[in-house]
Short mmCIF file of N, CA, C and O in Angstrom, two decimals:
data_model
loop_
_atom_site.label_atom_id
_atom_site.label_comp_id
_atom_site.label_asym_id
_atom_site.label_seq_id
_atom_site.Cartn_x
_atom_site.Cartn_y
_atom_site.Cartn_z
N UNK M 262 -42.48 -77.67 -6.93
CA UNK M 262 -43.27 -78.07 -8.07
C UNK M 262 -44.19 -76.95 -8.55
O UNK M 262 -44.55 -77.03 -9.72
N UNK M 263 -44.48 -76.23 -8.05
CA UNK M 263 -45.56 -74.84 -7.98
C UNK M 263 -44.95 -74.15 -9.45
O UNK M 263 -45.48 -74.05 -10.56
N UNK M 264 -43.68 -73.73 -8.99
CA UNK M 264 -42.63 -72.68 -9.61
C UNK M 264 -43.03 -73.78 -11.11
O UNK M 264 -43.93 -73.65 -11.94
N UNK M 265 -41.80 -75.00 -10.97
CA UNK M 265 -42.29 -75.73 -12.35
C UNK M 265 -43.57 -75.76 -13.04
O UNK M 265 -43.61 -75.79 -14.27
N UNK M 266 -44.67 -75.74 -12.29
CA UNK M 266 -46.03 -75.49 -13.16
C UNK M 266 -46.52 -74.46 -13.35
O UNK M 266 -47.34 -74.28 -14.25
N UNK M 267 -46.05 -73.34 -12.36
CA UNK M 267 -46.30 -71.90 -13.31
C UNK M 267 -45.59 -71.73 -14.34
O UNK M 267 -46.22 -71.20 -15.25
N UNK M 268 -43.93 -72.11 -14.71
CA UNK M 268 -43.00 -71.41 -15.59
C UNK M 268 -43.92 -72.40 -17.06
O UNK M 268 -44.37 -71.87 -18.08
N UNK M 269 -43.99 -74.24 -16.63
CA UNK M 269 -45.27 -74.49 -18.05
C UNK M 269 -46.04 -73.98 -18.35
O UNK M 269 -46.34 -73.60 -19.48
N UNK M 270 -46.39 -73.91 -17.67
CA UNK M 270 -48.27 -73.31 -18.12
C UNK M 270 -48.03 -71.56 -18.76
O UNK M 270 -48.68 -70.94 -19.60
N UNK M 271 -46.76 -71.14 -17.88
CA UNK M 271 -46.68 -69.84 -18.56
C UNK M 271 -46.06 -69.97 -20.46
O UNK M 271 -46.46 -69.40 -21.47
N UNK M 272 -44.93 -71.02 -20.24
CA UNK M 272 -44.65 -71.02 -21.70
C UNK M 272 -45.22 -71.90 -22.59
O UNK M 272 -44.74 -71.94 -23.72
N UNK M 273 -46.52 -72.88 -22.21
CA UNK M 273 -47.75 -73.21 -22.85
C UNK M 273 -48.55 -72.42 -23.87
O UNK M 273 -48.91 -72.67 -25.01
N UNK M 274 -48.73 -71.15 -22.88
CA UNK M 274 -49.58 -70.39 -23.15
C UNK M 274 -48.75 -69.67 -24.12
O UNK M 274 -49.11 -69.68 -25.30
N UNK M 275 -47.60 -69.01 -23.74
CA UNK M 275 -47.06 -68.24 -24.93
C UNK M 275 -46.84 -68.85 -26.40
O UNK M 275 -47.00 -68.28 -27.47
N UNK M 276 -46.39 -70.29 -26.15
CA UNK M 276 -45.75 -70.59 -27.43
C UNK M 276 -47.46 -70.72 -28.06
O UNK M 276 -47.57 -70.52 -29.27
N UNK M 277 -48.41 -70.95 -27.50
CA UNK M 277 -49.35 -70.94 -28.25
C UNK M 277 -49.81 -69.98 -28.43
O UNK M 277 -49.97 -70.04 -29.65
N UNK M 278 -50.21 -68.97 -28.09
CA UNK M 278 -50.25 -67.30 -28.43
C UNK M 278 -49.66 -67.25 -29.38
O UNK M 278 -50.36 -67.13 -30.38
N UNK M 279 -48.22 -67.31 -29.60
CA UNK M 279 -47.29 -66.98 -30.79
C UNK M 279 -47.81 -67.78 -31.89
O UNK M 279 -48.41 -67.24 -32.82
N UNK M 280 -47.60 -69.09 -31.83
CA UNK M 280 -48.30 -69.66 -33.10
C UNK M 280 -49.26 -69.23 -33.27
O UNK M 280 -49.20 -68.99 -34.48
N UNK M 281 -50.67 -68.75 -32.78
CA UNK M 281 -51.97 -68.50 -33.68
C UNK M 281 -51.77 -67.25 -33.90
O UNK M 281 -52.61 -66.80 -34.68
N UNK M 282 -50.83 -66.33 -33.46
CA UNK M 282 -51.13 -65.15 -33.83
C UNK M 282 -50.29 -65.04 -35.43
O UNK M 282 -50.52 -64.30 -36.39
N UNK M 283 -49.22 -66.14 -35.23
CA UNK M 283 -47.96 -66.44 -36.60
C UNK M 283 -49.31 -66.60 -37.56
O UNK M 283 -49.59 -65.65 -38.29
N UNK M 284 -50.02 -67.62 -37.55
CA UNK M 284 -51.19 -68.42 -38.34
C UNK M 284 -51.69 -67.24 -38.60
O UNK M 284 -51.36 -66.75 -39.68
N UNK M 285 -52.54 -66.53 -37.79
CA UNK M 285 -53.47 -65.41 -38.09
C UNK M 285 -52.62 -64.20 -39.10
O UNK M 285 -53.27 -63.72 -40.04
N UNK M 286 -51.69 -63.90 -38.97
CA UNK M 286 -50.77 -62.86 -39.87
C UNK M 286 -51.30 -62.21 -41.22
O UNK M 286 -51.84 -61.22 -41.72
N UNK M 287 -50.69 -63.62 -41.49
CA UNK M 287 -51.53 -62.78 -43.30
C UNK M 287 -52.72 -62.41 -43.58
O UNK M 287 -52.92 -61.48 -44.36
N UNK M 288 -53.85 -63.18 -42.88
CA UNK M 288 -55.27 -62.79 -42.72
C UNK M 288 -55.57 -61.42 -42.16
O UNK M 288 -56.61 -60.88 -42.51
N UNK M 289 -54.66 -60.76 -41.22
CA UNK M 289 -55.14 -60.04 -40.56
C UNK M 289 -54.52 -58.63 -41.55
O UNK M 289 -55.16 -57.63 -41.87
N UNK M 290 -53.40 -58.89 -41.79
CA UNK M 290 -52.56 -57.93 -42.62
C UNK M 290 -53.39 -57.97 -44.16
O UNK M 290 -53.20 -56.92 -44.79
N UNK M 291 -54.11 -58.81 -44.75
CA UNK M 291 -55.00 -58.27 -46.01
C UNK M 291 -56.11 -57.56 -45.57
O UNK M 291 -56.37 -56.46 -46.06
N UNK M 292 -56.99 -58.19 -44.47
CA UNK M 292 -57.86 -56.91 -43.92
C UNK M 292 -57.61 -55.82 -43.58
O UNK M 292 -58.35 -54.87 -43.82
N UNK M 293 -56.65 -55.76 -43.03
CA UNK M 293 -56.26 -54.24 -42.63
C UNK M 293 -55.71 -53.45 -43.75
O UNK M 293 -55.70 -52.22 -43.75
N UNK M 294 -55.17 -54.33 -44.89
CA UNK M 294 -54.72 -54.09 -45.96
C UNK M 294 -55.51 -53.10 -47.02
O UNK M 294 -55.07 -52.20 -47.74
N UNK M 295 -57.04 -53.69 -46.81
CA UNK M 295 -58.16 -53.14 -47.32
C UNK M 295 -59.19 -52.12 -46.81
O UNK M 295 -60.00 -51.39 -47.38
N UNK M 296 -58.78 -52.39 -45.18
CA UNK M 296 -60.15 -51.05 -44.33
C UNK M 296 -59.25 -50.37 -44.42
O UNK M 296 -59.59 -49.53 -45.26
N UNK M 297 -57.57 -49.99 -43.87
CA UNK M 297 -56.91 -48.85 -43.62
C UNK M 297 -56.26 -48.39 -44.31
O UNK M 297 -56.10 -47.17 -44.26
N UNK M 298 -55.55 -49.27 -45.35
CA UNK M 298 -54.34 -49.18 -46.52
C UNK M 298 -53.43 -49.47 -45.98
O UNK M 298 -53.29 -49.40 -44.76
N UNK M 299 -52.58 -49.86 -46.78
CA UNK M 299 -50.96 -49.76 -46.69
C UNK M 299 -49.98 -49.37 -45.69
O UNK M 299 -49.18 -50.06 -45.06
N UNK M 300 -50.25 -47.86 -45.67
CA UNK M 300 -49.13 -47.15 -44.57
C UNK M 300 -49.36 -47.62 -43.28
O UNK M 300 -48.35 -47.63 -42.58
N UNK M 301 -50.68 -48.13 -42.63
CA UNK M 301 -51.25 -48.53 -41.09
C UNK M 301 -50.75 -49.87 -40.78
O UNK M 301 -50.23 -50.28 -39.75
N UNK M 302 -51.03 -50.51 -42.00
CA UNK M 302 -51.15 -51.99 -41.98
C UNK M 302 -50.64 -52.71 -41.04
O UNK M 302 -51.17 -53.56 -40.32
N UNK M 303 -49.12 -52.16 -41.11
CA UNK M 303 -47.82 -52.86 -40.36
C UNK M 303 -47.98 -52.73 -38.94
O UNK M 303 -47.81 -53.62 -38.11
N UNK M 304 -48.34 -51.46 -38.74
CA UNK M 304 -48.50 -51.19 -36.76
C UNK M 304 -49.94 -51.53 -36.24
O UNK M 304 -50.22 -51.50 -35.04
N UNK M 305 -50.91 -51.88 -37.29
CA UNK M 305 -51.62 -52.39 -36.89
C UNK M 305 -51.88 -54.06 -36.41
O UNK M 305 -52.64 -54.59 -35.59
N UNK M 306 -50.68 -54.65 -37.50
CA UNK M 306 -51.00 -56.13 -37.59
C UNK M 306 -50.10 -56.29 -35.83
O UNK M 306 -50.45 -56.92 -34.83
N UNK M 307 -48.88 -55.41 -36.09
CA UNK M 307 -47.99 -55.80 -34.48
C UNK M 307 -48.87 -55.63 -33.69
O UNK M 307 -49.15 -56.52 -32.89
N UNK M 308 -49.38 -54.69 -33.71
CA UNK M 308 -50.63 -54.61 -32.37
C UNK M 308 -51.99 -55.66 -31.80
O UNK M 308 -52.48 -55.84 -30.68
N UNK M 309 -52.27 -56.16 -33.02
CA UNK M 309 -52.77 -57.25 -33.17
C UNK M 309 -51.85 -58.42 -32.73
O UNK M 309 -51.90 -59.28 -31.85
N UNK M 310 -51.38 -58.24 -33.29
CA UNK M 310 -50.41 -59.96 -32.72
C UNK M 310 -49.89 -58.98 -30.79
O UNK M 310 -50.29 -59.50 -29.75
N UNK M 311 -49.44 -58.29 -30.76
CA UNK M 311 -49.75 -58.37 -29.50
C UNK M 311 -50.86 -58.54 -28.56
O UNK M 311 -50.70 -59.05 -27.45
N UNK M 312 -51.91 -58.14 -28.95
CA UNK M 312 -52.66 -58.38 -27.77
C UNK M 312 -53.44 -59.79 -27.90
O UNK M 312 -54.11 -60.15 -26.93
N UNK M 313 -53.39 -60.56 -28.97
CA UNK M 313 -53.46 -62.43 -29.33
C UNK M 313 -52.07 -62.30 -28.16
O UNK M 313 -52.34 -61.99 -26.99
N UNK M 314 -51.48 -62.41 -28.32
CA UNK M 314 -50.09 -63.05 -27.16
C UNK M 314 -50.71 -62.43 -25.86
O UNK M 314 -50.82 -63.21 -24.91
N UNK M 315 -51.16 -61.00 -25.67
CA UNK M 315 -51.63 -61.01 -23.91
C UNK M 315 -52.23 -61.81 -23.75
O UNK M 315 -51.89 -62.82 -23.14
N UNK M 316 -54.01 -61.50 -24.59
CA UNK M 316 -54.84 -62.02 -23.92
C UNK M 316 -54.59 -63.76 -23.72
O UNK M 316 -55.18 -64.36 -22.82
N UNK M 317 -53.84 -64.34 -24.50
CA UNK M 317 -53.57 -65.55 -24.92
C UNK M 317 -52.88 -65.90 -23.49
O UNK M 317 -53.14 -66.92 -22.86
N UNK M 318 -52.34 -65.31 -23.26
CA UNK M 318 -51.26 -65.69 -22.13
C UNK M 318 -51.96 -65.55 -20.46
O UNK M 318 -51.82 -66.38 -19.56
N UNK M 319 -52.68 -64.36 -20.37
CA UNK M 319 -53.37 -63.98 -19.52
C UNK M 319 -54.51 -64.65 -19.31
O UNK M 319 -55.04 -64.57 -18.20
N UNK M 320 -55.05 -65.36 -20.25
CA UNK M 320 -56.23 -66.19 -20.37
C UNK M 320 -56.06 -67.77 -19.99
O UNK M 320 -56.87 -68.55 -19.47
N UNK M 321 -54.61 -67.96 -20.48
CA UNK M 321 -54.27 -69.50 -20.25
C UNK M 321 -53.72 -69.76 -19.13
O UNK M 321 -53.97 -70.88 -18.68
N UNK M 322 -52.68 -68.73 -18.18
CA UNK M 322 -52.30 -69.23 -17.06
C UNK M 322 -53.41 -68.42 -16.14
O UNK M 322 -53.78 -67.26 -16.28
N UNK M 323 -53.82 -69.38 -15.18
CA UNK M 323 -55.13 -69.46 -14.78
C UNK M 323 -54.41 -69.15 -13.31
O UNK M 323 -53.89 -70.14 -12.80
N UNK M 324 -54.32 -68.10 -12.67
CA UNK M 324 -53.35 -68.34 -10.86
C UNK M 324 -54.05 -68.91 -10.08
O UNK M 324 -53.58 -69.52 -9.11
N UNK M 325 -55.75 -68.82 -10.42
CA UNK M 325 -56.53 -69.67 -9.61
C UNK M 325 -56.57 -71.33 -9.38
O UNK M 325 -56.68 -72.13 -8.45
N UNK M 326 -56.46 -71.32 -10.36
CA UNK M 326 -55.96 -72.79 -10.71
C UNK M 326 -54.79 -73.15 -10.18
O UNK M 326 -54.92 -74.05 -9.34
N UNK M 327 -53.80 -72.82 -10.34
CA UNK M 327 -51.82 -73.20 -9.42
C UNK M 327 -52.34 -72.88 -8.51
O UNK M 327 -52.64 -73.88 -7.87
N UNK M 328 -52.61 -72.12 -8.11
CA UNK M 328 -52.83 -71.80 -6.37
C UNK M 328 -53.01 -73.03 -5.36
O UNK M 328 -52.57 -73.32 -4.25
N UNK M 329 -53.93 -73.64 -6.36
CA UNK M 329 -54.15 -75.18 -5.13
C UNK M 329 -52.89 -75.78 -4.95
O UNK M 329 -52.70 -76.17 -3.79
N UNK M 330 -52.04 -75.96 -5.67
CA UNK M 330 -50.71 -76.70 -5.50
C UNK M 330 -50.02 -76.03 -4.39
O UNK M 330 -48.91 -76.52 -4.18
N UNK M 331 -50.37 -74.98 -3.54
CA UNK M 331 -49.45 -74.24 -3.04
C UNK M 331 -49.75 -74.59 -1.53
O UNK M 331 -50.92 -74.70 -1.15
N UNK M 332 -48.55 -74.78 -0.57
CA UNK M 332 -48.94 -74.50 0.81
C UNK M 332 -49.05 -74.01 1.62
O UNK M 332 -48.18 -73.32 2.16
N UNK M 333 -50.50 -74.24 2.09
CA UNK M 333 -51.57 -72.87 2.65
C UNK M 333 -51.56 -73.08 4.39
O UNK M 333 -52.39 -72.54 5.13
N UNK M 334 -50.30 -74.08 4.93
CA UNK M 334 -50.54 -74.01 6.52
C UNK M 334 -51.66 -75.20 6.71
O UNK M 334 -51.43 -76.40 6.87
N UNK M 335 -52.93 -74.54 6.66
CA UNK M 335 -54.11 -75.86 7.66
C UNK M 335 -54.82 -76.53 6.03
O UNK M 335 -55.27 -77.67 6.19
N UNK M 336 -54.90 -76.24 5.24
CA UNK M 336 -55.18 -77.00 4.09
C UNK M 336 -54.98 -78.02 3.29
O UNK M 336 -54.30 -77.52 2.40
N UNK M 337 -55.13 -79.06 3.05
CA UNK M 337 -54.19 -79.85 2.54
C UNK M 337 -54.60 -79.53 1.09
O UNK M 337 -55.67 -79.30 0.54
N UNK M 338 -52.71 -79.67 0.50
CA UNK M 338 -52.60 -79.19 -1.20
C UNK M 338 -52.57 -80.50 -2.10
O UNK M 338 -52.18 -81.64 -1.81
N UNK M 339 -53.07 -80.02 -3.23
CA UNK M 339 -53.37 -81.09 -4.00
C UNK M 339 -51.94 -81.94 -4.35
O UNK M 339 -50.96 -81.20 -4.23
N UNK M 340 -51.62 -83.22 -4.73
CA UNK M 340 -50.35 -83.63 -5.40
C UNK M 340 -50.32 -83.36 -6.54
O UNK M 340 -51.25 -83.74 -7.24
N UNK M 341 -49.38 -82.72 -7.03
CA UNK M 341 -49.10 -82.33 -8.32
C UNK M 341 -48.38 -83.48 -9.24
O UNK M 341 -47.42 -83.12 -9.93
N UNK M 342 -48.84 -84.95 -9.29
CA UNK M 342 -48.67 -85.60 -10.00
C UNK M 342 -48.42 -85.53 -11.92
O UNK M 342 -48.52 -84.47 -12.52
N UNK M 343 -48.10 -86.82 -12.60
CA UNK M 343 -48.54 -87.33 -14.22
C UNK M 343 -49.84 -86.74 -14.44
O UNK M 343 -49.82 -85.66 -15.04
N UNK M 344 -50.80 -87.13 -14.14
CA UNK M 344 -51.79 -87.08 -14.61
C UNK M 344 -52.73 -85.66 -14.68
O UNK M 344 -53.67 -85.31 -15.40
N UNK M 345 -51.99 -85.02 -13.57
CA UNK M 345 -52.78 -83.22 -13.03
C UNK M 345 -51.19 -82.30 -14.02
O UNK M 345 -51.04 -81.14 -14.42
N UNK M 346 -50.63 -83.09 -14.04
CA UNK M 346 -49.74 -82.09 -14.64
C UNK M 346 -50.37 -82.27 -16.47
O UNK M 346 -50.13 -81.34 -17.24
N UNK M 347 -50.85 -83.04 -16.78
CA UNK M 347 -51.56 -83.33 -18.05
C UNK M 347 -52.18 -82.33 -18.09
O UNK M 347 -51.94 -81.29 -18.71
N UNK M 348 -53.46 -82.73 -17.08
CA UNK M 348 -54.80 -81.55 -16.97
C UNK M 348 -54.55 -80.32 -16.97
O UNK M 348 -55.38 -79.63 -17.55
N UNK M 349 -53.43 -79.65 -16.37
CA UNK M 349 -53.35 -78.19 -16.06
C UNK M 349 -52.71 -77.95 -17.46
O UNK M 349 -52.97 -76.80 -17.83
N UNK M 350 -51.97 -78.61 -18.36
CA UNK M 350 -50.79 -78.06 -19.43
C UNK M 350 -52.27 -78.44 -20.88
O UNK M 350 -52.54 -77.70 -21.83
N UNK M 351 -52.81 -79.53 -20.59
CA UNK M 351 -54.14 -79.14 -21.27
C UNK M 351 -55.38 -78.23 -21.25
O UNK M 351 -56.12 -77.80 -22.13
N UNK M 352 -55.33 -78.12 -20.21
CA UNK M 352 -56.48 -76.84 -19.58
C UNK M 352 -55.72 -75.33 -20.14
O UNK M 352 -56.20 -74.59 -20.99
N UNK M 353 -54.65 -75.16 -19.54
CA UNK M 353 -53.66 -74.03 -20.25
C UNK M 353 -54.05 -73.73 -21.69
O UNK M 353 -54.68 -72.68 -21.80
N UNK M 354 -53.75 -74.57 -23.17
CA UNK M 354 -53.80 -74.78 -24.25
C UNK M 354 -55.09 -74.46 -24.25
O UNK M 354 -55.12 -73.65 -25.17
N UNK M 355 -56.22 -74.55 -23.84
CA UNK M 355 -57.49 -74.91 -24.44
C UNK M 355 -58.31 -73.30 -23.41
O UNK M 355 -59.39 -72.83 -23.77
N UNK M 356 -57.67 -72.87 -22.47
CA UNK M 356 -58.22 -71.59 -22.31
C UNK M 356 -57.83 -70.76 -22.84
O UNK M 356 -58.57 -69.82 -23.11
N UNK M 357 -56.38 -70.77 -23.25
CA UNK M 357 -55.35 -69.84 -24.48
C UNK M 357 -55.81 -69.52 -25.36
O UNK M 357 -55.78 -68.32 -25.66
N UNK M 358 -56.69 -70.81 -26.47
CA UNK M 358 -56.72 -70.53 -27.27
C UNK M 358 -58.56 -70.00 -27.06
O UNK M 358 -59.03 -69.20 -27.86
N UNK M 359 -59.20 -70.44 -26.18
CA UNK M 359 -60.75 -69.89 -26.05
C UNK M 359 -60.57 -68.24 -25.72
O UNK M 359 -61.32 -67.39 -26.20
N UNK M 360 -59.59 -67.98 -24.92
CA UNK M 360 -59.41 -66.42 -25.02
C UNK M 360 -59.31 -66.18 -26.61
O UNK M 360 -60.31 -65.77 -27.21
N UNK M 361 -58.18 -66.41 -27.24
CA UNK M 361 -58.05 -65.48 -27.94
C UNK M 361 -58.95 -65.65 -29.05
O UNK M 361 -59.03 -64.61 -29.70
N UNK M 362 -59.82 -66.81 -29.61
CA UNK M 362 -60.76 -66.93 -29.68
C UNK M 362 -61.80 -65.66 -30.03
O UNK M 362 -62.28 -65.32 -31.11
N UNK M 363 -61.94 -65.14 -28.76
CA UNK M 363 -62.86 -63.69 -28.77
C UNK M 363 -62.27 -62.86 -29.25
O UNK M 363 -62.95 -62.10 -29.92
N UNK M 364 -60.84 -62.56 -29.19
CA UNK M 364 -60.26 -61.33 -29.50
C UNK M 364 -60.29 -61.02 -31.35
O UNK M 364 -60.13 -60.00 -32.03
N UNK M 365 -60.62 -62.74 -31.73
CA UNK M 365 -60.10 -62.47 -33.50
C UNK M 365 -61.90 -62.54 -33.45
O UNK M 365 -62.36 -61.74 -34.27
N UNK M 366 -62.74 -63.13 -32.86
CA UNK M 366 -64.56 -62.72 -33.34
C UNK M 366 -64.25 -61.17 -33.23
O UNK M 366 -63.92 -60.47 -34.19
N UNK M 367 -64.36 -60.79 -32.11
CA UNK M 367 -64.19 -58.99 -31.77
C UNK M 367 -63.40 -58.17 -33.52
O UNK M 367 -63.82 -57.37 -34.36
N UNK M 368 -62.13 -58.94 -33.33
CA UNK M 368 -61.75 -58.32 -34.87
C UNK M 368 -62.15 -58.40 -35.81
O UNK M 368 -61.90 -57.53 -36.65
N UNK M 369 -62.90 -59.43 -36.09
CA UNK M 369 -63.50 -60.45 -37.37
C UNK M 369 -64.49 -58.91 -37.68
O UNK M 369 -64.56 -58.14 -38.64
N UNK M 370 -65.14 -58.98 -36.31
CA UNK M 370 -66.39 -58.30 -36.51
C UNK M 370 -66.46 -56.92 -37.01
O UNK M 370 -66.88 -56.49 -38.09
N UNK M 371 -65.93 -56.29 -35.90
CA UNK M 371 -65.28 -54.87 -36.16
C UNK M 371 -64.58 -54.82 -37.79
O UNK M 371 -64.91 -53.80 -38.40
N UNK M 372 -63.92 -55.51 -38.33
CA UNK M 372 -63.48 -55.33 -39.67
C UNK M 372 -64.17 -55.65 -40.65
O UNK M 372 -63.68 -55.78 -41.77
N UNK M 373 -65.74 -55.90 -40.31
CA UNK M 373 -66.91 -56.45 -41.06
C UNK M 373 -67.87 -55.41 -41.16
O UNK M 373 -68.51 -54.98 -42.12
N UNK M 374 -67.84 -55.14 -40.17
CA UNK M 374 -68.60 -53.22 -39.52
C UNK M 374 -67.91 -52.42 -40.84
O UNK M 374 -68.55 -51.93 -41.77
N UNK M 375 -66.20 -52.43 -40.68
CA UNK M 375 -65.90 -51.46 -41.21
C UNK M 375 -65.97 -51.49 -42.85
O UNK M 375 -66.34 -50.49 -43.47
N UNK M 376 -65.61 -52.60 -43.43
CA UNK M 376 -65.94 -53.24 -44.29
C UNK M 376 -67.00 -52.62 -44.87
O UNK M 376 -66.73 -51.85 -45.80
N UNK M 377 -68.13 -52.76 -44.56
CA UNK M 377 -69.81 -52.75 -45.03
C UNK M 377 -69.51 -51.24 -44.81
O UNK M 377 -69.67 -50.44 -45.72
N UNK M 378 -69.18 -50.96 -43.87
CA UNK M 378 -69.22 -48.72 -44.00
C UNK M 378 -68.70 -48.24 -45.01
O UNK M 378 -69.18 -47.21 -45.49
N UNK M 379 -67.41 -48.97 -45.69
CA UNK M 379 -66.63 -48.71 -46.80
C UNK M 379 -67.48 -48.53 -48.32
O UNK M 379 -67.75 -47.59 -49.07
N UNK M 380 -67.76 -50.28 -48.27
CA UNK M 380 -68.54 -50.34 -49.41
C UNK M 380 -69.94 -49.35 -49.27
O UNK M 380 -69.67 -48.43 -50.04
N UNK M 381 -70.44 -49.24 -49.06
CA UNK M 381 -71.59 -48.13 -48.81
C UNK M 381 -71.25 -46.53 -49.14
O UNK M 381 -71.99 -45.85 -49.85
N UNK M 382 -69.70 -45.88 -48.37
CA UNK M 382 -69.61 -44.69 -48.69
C UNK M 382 -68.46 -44.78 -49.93
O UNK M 382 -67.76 -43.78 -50.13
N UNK M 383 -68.31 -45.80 -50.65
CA UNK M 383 -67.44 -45.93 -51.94
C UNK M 383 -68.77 -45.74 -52.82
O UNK M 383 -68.72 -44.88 -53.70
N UNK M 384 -70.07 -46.55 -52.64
CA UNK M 384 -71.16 -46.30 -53.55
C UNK M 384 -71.97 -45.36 -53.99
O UNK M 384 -72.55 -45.02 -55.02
N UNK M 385 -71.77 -44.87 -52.33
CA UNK M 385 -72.35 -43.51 -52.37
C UNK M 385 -70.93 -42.05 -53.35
O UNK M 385 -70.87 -41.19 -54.23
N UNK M 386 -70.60 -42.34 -52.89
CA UNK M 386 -69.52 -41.47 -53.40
C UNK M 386 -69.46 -41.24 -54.97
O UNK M 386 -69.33 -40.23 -55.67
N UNK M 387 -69.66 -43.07 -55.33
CA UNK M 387 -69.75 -43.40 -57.18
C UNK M 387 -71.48 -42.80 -57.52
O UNK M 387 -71.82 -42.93 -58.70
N UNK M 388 -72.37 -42.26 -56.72
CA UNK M 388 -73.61 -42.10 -56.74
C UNK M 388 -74.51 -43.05 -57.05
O UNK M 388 -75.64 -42.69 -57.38
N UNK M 389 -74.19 -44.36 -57.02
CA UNK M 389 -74.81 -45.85 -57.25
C UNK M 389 -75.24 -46.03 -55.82
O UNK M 389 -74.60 -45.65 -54.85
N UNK M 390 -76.42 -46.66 -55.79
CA UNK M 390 -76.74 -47.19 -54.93
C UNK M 390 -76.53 -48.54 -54.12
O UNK M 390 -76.47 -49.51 -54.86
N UNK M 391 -76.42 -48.79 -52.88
CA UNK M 391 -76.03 -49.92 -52.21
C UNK M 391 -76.10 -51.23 -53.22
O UNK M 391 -76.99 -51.19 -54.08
N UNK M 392 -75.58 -51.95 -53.20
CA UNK M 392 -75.71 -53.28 -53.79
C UNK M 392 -77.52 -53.78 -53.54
O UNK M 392 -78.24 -54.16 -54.47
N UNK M 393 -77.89 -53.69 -52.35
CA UNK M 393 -79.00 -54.35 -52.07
C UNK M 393 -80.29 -53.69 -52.58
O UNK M 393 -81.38 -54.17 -52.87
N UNK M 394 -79.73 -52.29 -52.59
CA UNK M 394 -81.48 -51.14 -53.33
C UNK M 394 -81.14 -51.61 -55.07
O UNK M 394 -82.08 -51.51 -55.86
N UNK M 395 -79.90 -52.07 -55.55
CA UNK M 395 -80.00 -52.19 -56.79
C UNK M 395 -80.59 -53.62 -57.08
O UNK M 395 -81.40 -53.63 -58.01
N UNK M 396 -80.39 -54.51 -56.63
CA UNK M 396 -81.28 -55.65 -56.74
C UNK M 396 -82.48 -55.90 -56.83
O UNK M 396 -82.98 -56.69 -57.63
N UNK M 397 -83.42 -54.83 -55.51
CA UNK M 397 -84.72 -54.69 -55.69
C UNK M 397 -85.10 -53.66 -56.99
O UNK M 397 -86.17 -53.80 -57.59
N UNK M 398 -84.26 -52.79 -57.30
CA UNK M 398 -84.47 -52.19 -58.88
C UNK M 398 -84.56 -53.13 -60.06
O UNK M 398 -85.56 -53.05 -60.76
N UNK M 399 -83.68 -53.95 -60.34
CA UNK M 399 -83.34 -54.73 -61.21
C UNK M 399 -85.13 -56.08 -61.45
O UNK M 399 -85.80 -56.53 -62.38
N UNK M 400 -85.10 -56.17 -59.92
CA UNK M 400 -86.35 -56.73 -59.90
C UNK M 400 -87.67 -56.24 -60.28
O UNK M 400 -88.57 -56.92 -60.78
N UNK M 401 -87.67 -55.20 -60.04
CA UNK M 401 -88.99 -54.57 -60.25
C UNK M 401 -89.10 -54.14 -61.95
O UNK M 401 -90.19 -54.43 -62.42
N UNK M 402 -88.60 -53.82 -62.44
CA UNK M 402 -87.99 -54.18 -64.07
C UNK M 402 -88.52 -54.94 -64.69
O UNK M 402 -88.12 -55.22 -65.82
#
């Protein structure tokens, strides 16, 4: 039963990795669309959707967790019943997706960083000032 609840929990985790990273796609490919351009875009978005599928996967099968099912000699192992096979294939899903979770804040962020650096040295460049020093101009007016 061990083997059977690692091989779930392992393809739990993936097929859900794959879907949010499927979901995330286009979102991630217009941002990148806009901080890097065009030519990056593509090896950036694969790279992205890969590491949503590691961490996704690496995050959801938990070995600490299966481990109890396993027999340890003087220990007694848990029964891997209905109801624990629920818990672990739900627990799976719901750490999967709390990993990857961080990985798209981390990106969110970082492409928000880069974002705001853009607009700033596009303004500077046009010799206009930040959006925000022109507001307090406009005000003082």
């Amino acid at each position: 039963m061990f083997y059977a609840l690692l091989i779930v929990t392992l393809a739990v985790a993936l097929v859900t990795s794959l879907l949010v990273a499927r979901f995330f796609s286009d979102a991630i490919t217009k941002i990148l669309n806009r901080i890097i351009g065009p030519e990056l875009t593509d090896a950036w978005r694969k790279y992205m959707s890969f590491a949503i599928v590691v961490v996704g996967v690496s995050g959801g099968v938990n070995m600490w967790e299966i481990q109890k099912y396993l027999q340890n000699g003087r220990e007694q192992t848990m029964e891997l019943n209905g109801p624990r096979w629920t818990v672990e294939i739900y627990r799976t899903a719901i750490d999967t997706l709390s990993q990857i979770s961080w990985v798209m804040l981390l990106f969110f962020l970082c492409a928000m960083v880069a974002y705001v650096i853009m607009r700033v040295a596009e303004s500077n460049r046009l010799g206009r000032p930040p959006r925000a020093e022109r507001q307090d101009d406009d005000s003082a007016a």
